[in-house]
Coordinates of C-alpha atoms and ligand atoms in Angstrom, one line a residue:
M1 CA 97.5 66.2 62.4
N2 CA 98.5 69.6 61.0
P3 CA 97.8 72.0 63.5
E4 CA 96.1 74.5 60.9
L5 CA 93.4 71.8 60.4
Q6 CA 92.8 71.1 64.1
R7 CA 89.8 72.7 66.0
P8 CA 90.3 76.2 67.6
K9 CA 92.1 76.3 71.0
G10 CA 89.5 76.3 73.9
T11 CA 86.7 74.8 71.8
Q12 CA 85.9 71.1 72.0
D13 CA 84.1 68.3 69.9
I14 CA 81.4 66.9 72.0
L15 CA 81.3 63.2 71.3
P16 CA 78.9 60.4 72.3
P17 CA 78.0 59.4 74.9
E18 CA 78.7 63.0 76.4
S19 CA 76.8 64.7 73.4
W20 CA 73.6 62.6 74.8
R21 CA 74.2 64.1 78.5
Y22 CA 74.3 67.4 76.7
D23 CA 70.9 66.5 75.0
K24 CA 69.3 65.3 78.5
M25 CA 70.3 68.1 80.1
R26 CA 68.8 70.3 77.5
R27 CA 65.5 68.4 77.3
L28 CA 65.3 68.3 81.4
A29 CA 66.0 72.0 81.8
L30 CA 63.3 72.9 79.0
D31 CA 60.9 70.5 80.3
I32 CA 61.2 72.2 83.9
A33 CA 60.8 75.5 82.1
Q34 CA 57.8 74.5 80.4
Q35 CA 56.2 73.3 83.6
Y36 CA 57.0 76.8 85.0
G37 CA 55.2 78.4 81.8
F38 CA 58.2 79.7 80.2
N39 CA 58.6 79.9 76.3
L40 CA 61.7 79.2 74.5
I41 CA 63.4 82.2 72.6
E42 CA 66.4 81.9 70.0
T43 CA 68.4 85.0 69.3
P44 CA 71.1 85.0 66.6
I45 CA 74.7 83.8 68.0
F46 CA 76.2 87.3 66.8
E47 CA 75.0 90.7 67.4
Q48 CA 76.2 94.1 66.4
T49 CA 79.1 94.6 68.9
S50 CA 77.3 97.9 70.3
V51 CA 74.5 95.5 71.9
F52 CA 77.3 94.0 74.4
L53 CA 79.2 97.4 74.7
R54 CA 75.6 99.0 75.9
V55 CA 75.1 96.5 78.7
G56 CA 78.6 95.7 80.2
E57 CA 81.4 98.3 79.6
A58 CA 83.1 97.5 83.0
T59 CA 83.0 93.8 82.6
D60 CA 86.2 91.9 81.7
I61 CA 84.3 89.9 78.7
V62 CA 83.5 93.2 77.0
Q63 CA 86.9 94.8 77.6
H64 CA 89.0 91.8 76.8
E65 CA 87.3 88.4 75.9
R66 CA 85.1 89.4 72.9
Y67 CA 85.2 87.7 69.8
S68 CA 84.5 90.6 67.7
F69 CA 85.0 91.1 63.7
I70 CA 84.3 93.4 60.9
D71 CA 82.2 91.8 58.2
A72 CA 82.4 92.1 54.6
G73 CA 79.7 94.9 54.6
G74 CA 81.8 97.0 57.3
V75 CA 79.7 96.1 60.3
N76 CA 81.1 95.4 63.7
L77 CA 79.8 92.2 64.9
T78 CA 80.4 90.2 68.0
L79 CA 79.8 86.5 68.9
R80 CA 77.3 86.8 71.7
P81 CA 79.4 86.2 75.2
E82 CA 76.1 85.9 77.3
G83 CA 72.3 85.7 76.7
T84 CA 70.9 88.4 78.6
A85 CA 72.1 91.3 76.5
A86 CA 70.8 89.4 73.5
V87 CA 67.4 88.7 74.9
A88 CA 66.9 92.3 76.0
R89 CA 67.7 93.5 72.6
A90 CA 65.1 91.1 71.0
Y91 CA 62.6 92.1 73.7
I92 CA 62.7 95.8 72.8
Q93 CA 63.0 95.4 69.0
N94 CA 60.1 93.2 68.6
G95 CA 58.0 94.9 70.9
L96 CA 57.7 92.2 73.5
Y97 CA 56.8 94.9 76.2
N98 CA 53.3 94.7 74.4
W99 CA 52.7 91.0 75.1
P100 CA 50.8 89.8 77.9
K101 CA 52.9 90.2 81.3
P102 CA 54.6 88.7 82.6
L103 CA 56.8 87.4 79.7
K104 CA 58.8 84.2 80.7
L105 CA 61.4 83.2 78.2
V106 CA 64.4 80.7 78.5
Y107 CA 67.3 80.2 75.7
W108 CA 69.9 77.5 75.2
G109 CA 72.7 77.9 73.0
P110 CA 76.3 78.5 72.4
M111 CA 78.1 81.4 73.8
F112 CA 81.5 82.8 73.1
R113 CA 84.3 84.1 75.2
R114 CA 88.2 84.5 74.3
E115 CA 89.5 83.6 77.5
R116 CA 92.5 81.7 78.5
P117 CA 91.9 78.0 78.2
Q118 CA 91.6 76.1 81.6
A119 CA 89.6 73.1 82.7
E120 CA 85.9 73.6 82.2
R121 CA 86.5 77.0 80.7
Y122 CA 85.6 76.8 77.1
R123 CA 85.9 79.7 74.2
Q124 CA 82.6 78.2 73.1
H125 CA 80.4 77.1 75.9
T126 CA 76.7 76.4 76.3
Q127 CA 74.6 78.4 78.3
F128 CA 70.8 77.7 79.3
G129 CA 69.0 81.0 81.0
A130 CA 65.8 82.2 82.0
E131 CA 64.6 85.8 81.9
L132 CA 61.2 86.9 83.3
Y133 CA 60.1 90.3 82.2
G134 CA 57.2 92.8 83.4
S135 CA 57.2 91.8 87.3
E136 CA 58.6 93.8 90.0
S137 CA 57.2 91.3 92.8
P138 CA 59.2 89.1 94.9
T139 CA 57.0 86.4 93.5
A140 CA 58.8 86.6 90.2
D141 CA 62.3 86.5 91.9
A142 CA 61.2 83.2 93.8
E143 CA 59.9 81.8 90.7
I144 CA 63.1 82.2 88.9
I145 CA 65.3 80.8 91.9
L146 CA 62.8 77.9 92.2
L147 CA 63.0 77.3 88.5
A148 CA 66.7 77.1 88.8
C149 CA 66.9 74.8 91.9
R150 CA 64.5 72.4 90.3
V151 CA 66.8 72.0 87.3
V152 CA 69.9 71.3 89.5
D153 CA 67.5 69.0 91.5
R154 CA 66.5 67.0 88.3
V155 CA 69.7 66.5 86.8
G156 CA 71.0 64.9 89.9
L157 CA 72.4 67.5 92.5
E158 CA 69.7 67.3 94.9
N159 CA 69.1 69.8 97.5
P160 CA 70.9 72.5 96.1
E161 CA 71.8 75.7 98.3
V162 CA 71.0 79.5 97.3
R163 CA 72.9 82.3 98.4
I164 CA 71.1 85.8 98.0
N165 CA 71.7 89.2 98.8
S166 CA 69.9 92.5 97.8
I167 CA 72.2 95.4 96.4
G168 CA 69.2 97.8 97.1
C169 CA 67.4 100.3 94.7
A170 CA 68.1 103.7 93.2
V171 CA 67.0 105.3 96.6
C172 CA 68.8 103.2 98.9
R173 CA 72.2 102.1 97.1
P174 CA 73.8 105.6 96.6
R175 CA 73.9 105.9 100.4
Y176 CA 75.3 102.7 100.8
R177 CA 77.8 102.9 98.0
Q178 CA 78.9 106.4 99.6
A179 CA 79.4 104.7 103.0
L180 CA 81.3 101.6 101.3
V181 CA 84.0 104.3 99.3
E182 CA 84.3 106.1 102.5
Y183 CA 85.3 102.9 104.5
Y184 CA 87.6 101.9 101.9
A185 CA 89.1 104.9 101.1
G186 CA 90.7 104.9 104.7
R187 CA 92.3 101.7 103.6
R188 CA 93.5 102.3 100.2
E189 CA 97.0 101.4 100.8
E190 CA 96.0 97.8 102.0
L191 CA 93.8 97.2 99.1
C192 CA 94.9 94.9 96.0
Q193 CA 95.4 96.4 92.6
D194 CA 92.2 95.4 91.1
C195 CA 90.2 96.8 94.2
Q196 CA 92.1 100.1 94.0
N197 CA 90.7 100.3 90.4
R198 CA 87.4 99.3 91.6
M199 CA 86.9 102.2 94.0
E200 CA 86.2 104.5 91.4
K201 CA 84.3 102.5 88.6
N202 CA 82.4 99.5 90.8
P203 CA 82.9 100.0 94.5
L204 CA 80.3 97.2 95.4
R205 CA 82.6 94.7 93.7
L206 CA 85.1 95.8 96.5
L207 CA 82.9 93.1 98.7
D208 CA 83.5 90.2 96.4
C209 CA 87.2 90.5 96.2
K210 CA 89.1 87.0 96.9
I211 CA 92.1 88.7 98.3
D212 CA 90.8 91.7 100.6
V213 CA 88.6 89.3 102.7
A214 CA 89.7 90.7 106.1
I215 CA 89.0 94.3 105.5
R216 CA 85.4 93.7 104.0
Q217 CA 84.5 92.0 107.4
T218 CA 84.2 95.4 109.5
A219 CA 82.8 97.0 106.2
P220 CA 79.4 98.7 106.3
D221 CA 76.6 95.8 105.7
L222 CA 74.2 96.5 102.8
A223 CA 71.3 95.2 105.0
D224 CA 71.9 98.4 107.4
Y225 CA 71.0 100.8 104.5
W226 CA 68.0 99.0 102.6
C227 CA 65.1 101.1 102.3
D228 CA 61.8 99.7 103.5
D229 CA 60.8 98.5 100.3
C230 CA 64.1 96.7 99.6
R231 CA 64.1 95.1 103.1
A232 CA 60.5 93.8 102.3
H233 CA 61.3 92.5 99.1
I234 CA 64.3 90.4 99.8
E235 CA 62.5 88.9 103.0
S236 CA 59.7 88.1 100.7
V237 CA 61.8 86.1 98.1
M238 CA 63.7 84.3 100.9
D239 CA 60.5 83.2 102.7
Q240 CA 59.0 81.9 99.3
V241 CA 62.0 79.9 98.3
G242 CA 62.6 78.5 102.0
G243 CA 58.9 77.7 102.2
A244 CA 59.0 75.8 99.2
G245 CA 61.8 73.7 101.1
R246 CA 64.9 75.1 99.2
S247 CA 67.7 76.0 101.3
I248 CA 68.2 79.7 101.1
R249 CA 70.4 82.1 103.1
R250 CA 71.7 85.6 102.9
D251 CA 75.4 86.5 101.9
P252 CA 76.1 89.9 102.6
Y253 CA 79.3 89.8 100.3
L254 CA 77.3 88.7 97.2
V255 CA 77.2 91.7 94.6
R256 CA 76.8 92.4 90.9
G257 CA 78.5 95.7 90.2
L258 CA 76.4 96.8 86.9
D259 CA 74.4 99.8 87.3
Y260 CA 71.4 98.0 85.9
Y261 CA 71.2 95.3 88.6
T262 CA 68.6 96.2 91.3
R263 CA 67.8 94.3 94.6
T264 CA 68.1 90.6 94.0
V265 CA 71.4 88.8 93.3
F266 CA 71.8 85.0 93.9
E267 CA 74.1 82.1 93.4
V268 CA 73.1 78.5 93.5
G269 CA 75.7 75.9 94.8
H270 CA 75.4 72.6 96.4
P271 CA 76.8 70.8 99.3
S272 CA 79.2 68.6 97.3
L273 CA 81.1 71.6 95.9
G274 CA 81.9 73.3 99.1
A275 CA 80.1 76.4 100.5
A276 CA 81.8 79.1 98.8
T277 CA 81.7 77.5 95.4
A278 CA 78.8 78.7 93.0
L279 CA 77.2 76.4 90.0
F280 CA 75.9 79.8 88.5
G281 CA 74.0 82.9 89.2
G282 CA 71.4 85.4 88.5
G283 CA 69.4 88.4 89.4
R284 CA 67.2 91.2 89.0
Y285 CA 68.2 93.9 86.4
D286 CA 65.3 96.4 86.1
G287 CA 67.2 99.0 84.4
L288 CA 68.6 96.5 81.7
S289 CA 66.2 96.9 78.9
G290 CA 65.9 100.6 79.5
Q291 CA 69.7 100.6 77.9
F292 CA 68.1 99.7 74.6
D293 CA 66.3 102.8 74.2
G294 CA 63.0 101.2 74.6
P295 CA 60.5 101.3 77.8
S296 CA 62.5 100.0 80.9
A297 CA 60.8 96.9 82.2
P298 CA 61.5 94.9 85.3
A299 CA 63.4 91.9 84.7
V300 CA 64.6 88.8 86.7
G301 CA 66.9 85.8 85.5
F302 CA 69.8 83.7 85.7
G303 CA 72.3 82.1 83.1
M304 CA 73.6 78.6 83.6
G305 CA 76.8 77.4 82.3
I306 CA 76.2 73.7 81.0
E307 CA 79.7 72.6 80.9
R308 CA 80.1 73.7 84.8
M309 CA 77.0 72.0 85.3
L310 CA 77.9 68.5 83.4
S311 CA 81.0 68.5 85.3
A312 CA 79.5 68.8 88.8
V313 CA 76.8 66.5 87.9
G314 CA 79.3 63.6 87.0
N315 CA 77.7 60.1 86.5
R316 CA 74.6 61.1 88.2
L317 CA 73.3 62.1 84.7
Q318 CA 73.4 59.3 82.3
P319 CA 72.3 59.1 78.7
E320 CA 69.7 56.7 77.8
P321 CA 70.4 53.2 76.3
A322 CA 71.0 53.6 72.7
S323 CA 68.6 51.0 71.8
V324 CA 66.0 48.7 73.2
V325 CA 65.7 46.0 70.6
Y326 CA 68.4 44.3 68.5
I327 CA 67.4 42.2 65.4
A328 CA 70.0 39.7 64.8
H329 CA 69.6 37.5 61.5
L330 CA 70.9 34.4 60.1
P331 CA 73.0 34.6 57.0
G332 CA 70.6 36.0 54.0
F333 CA 67.9 37.4 56.2
E334 CA 69.4 41.0 56.5
N335 CA 66.5 42.7 54.4
Q336 CA 64.1 40.9 56.3
A337 CA 65.7 42.0 59.5
Q338 CA 65.7 45.7 58.4
L339 CA 61.9 45.3 57.3
L340 CA 61.2 44.2 61.0
G341 CA 63.3 47.0 62.3
E342 CA 61.3 49.7 60.5
Q343 CA 58.0 48.0 61.8
L344 CA 59.4 48.1 65.5
R345 CA 60.5 51.7 65.0
N346 CA 57.0 52.5 63.6
V347 CA 55.6 51.9 66.8
G348 CA 58.4 53.9 68.9
L349 CA 60.7 51.0 69.9
A350 CA 64.5 52.2 69.4
T351 CA 65.6 49.2 66.9
E352 CA 69.2 48.4 65.7
C353 CA 70.1 45.8 63.0
D354 CA 73.4 44.3 62.0
L355 CA 74.8 46.3 59.1
L356 CA 78.0 44.4 58.5
N357 CA 76.9 40.7 57.8
R358 CA 78.5 39.6 60.9
S359 CA 78.1 36.1 62.3
L360 CA 75.3 35.3 64.3
K361 CA 77.4 34.9 67.7
A362 CA 79.1 38.3 66.7
Q363 CA 75.6 40.1 66.3
L364 CA 74.3 38.5 69.8
R365 CA 77.5 39.8 71.3
E366 CA 76.7 43.3 69.8
A367 CA 73.0 43.1 70.9
G368 CA 74.2 42.2 74.3
K369 CA 76.2 45.7 75.0
T370 CA 72.7 48.0 74.7
A371 CA 69.6 46.3 73.6
R372 CA 67.2 44.7 76.1
F373 CA 65.6 42.4 73.5
T374 CA 67.2 40.6 70.8
V375 CA 65.3 39.4 68.0
I376 CA 66.5 36.5 65.8
A377 CA 65.0 36.4 62.2
G378 CA 65.6 33.6 59.7
G379 CA 65.8 30.2 59.3
Y380 CA 63.0 27.4 59.9
E381 CA 61.3 29.8 62.3
W382 CA 60.8 32.4 59.6
E383 CA 59.2 30.0 57.4
Q384 CA 56.7 29.4 60.1
N385 CA 56.5 33.2 60.5
L386 CA 58.1 33.2 64.0
V387 CA 61.3 34.9 65.4
Q388 CA 63.0 34.1 68.7
V389 CA 63.1 36.9 71.2
K390 CA 65.7 37.2 73.8
D391 CA 64.7 39.4 76.8
F392 CA 68.1 40.0 78.6
T393 CA 66.5 41.9 81.7
E394 CA 64.1 39.0 82.3
R395 CA 66.6 36.2 81.1
S396 CA 64.1 34.6 79.1
Q397 CA 63.7 33.6 75.4
E398 CA 60.5 32.5 73.6
S399 CA 58.8 32.2 70.0
V400 CA 56.8 35.1 68.9
A401 CA 54.7 35.3 65.9
V402 CA 56.0 38.0 63.5
P403 CA 52.7 40.0 63.1
D404 CA 52.6 40.1 67.1
L405 CA 56.1 41.1 67.8
A406 CA 55.4 44.9 68.1
G407 CA 52.7 44.2 70.5
Y408 CA 54.6 41.5 72.2
L409 CA 57.7 43.9 72.9
L410 CA 55.4 46.8 74.0
N411 CA 53.7 44.9 76.4
Q412 CA 56.9 43.3 77.9
L413 CA 58.1 46.8 78.5
R414 CA 55.0 48.1 80.1
N415 CA 55.0 45.2 82.7
P416 CA 58.4 44.9 83.3
E417 CA 58.1 42.5 86.6
Q418 CA 55.7 40.2 84.8
N419 CA 57.6 37.5 83.3
S420 CA 56.2 35.6 80.3
D421 CA 54.7 32.1 80.9
G422 CA 56.4 29.9 78.4
G423 CA 59.8 31.5 78.7
A424 CA 62.6 29.2 79.0
N425 CA 65.6 30.4 81.1
L426 CA 68.8 31.5 79.2
Ligands
LIG1 ZN1 65.9 100.2 98.2
LIG2 ZN1 90.7 93.3 96.1

C-alpha cells in the first residue's frame, strides 16, 4: 500500500473482536461509575494550547509530546493529551462549582501524545477517568480508589493492589522539600542527569527515579514530615479502602511532582503484573481548578489507559457472542427469513440471516460458529406455519409454530437447564 495512504505511525485500527472488548470495557466502566453516582462528561478532543500549558509546564507531555497546530483562524490548538486539565477547564467555564456538591464526573475518550511508538503506547489512545470535585474528605479519596478497584476487578483482574502515599500539603510539604533537597545536594555528583535537573524544578520526583534507587533509601521520609491533618487524612483513606477488603499499602517513593497535587497519590497494580508495575494512577489535586482563574476547589481522581488495561486483562475479558439466533432458509425463502429475523429483533433477540444465497448446509455451518439457535425456514413445514429450531446448547431440535417462535426462544433462554420435552437429540 502507498505509505502516504496508511494510517499515521503509532495509531491503530481497532478491528473486531478487539473493538468489542473496548466497547465492553467502556460499558463496564460506565456502569460501575453510575453505581457510585458519577455522571458522564464529554469535552472537545482539542483545546486551546494554553489549557495544557497552564497545568503541566514541567511534564514531558507538554514539553515534547504535544500535537499542537495553528488553525486557519490563527488559534493555537492542541489535541488533548489527558483528561484532567480539560475537565478542570470545563468545570470553571460552565460554573460547575455552583452545582450541588460533590460533583462526580467520569469521561471516556481518545487522548493524543506524540511519543515514540512502542508496545502498548499509541499516539492516539483511550482513557477512562474519574474526577470528584468539591470534597476534601478522605471519604472522597477512598471512593475514587474503590471505584477504580471495582473497575479493575470487574474486567477480570481480580483483587487489584493499591499503593498510596501522601505528598503533604502547603503546610508540611515545603519543609519536606527543603530537607529532601539538602539531602540530595550532598550527593549531586552521584545522580543521573534527569535527577540533576529535577533538583531545582521538581525535587519530589527525585524519589521515583528508576536509576538512583540506592540513594533514596536513606533519604528523608515524607511520613516524618506530615502535619497532623495530612497524617490523619492518609490513615483514614487507607482504613476505608482496606476496610472494604481491598489490598492497600503505603509506598514512600510514590510521588507526583506537580504543584497542584496535594496529599493523596496512588497507583493501582495487580499481582499478575509484578509488585512494581502500575496499571494506572491518580491522586488529589486541590490546586488545579485555581489554575483556570476560577475558584479553587478540592478534587481527586484517576486516569486509566485502556490499551494498557486490555493488554493486562488479556482473554479474561471476552466480547459477547455476535448473535443468538441464525435463520437459515431453504432456496426461495430468503425474504421470509429476513422478515422472521425482524420479528425476533423486535423482542430483543440478536438475529442473523443468510445474505449470500448459500446452500442450507453452508448456512448451518455458519450458524454453528456463533449462534445458539438455528431456525430453518421454508419447504413443507413453512406451509404448515412451522419452523425447525435447533438448540446447540441443549443439542435438541423441534418444530415450533411461527407465531410462537419469539416466545419459545425467549423461554428457552430464560430456562437454560430445562430441556424441551419433545426434542429429539441431534
Ligand atoms: Zn500537611
Ligand atoms: Zn535519577
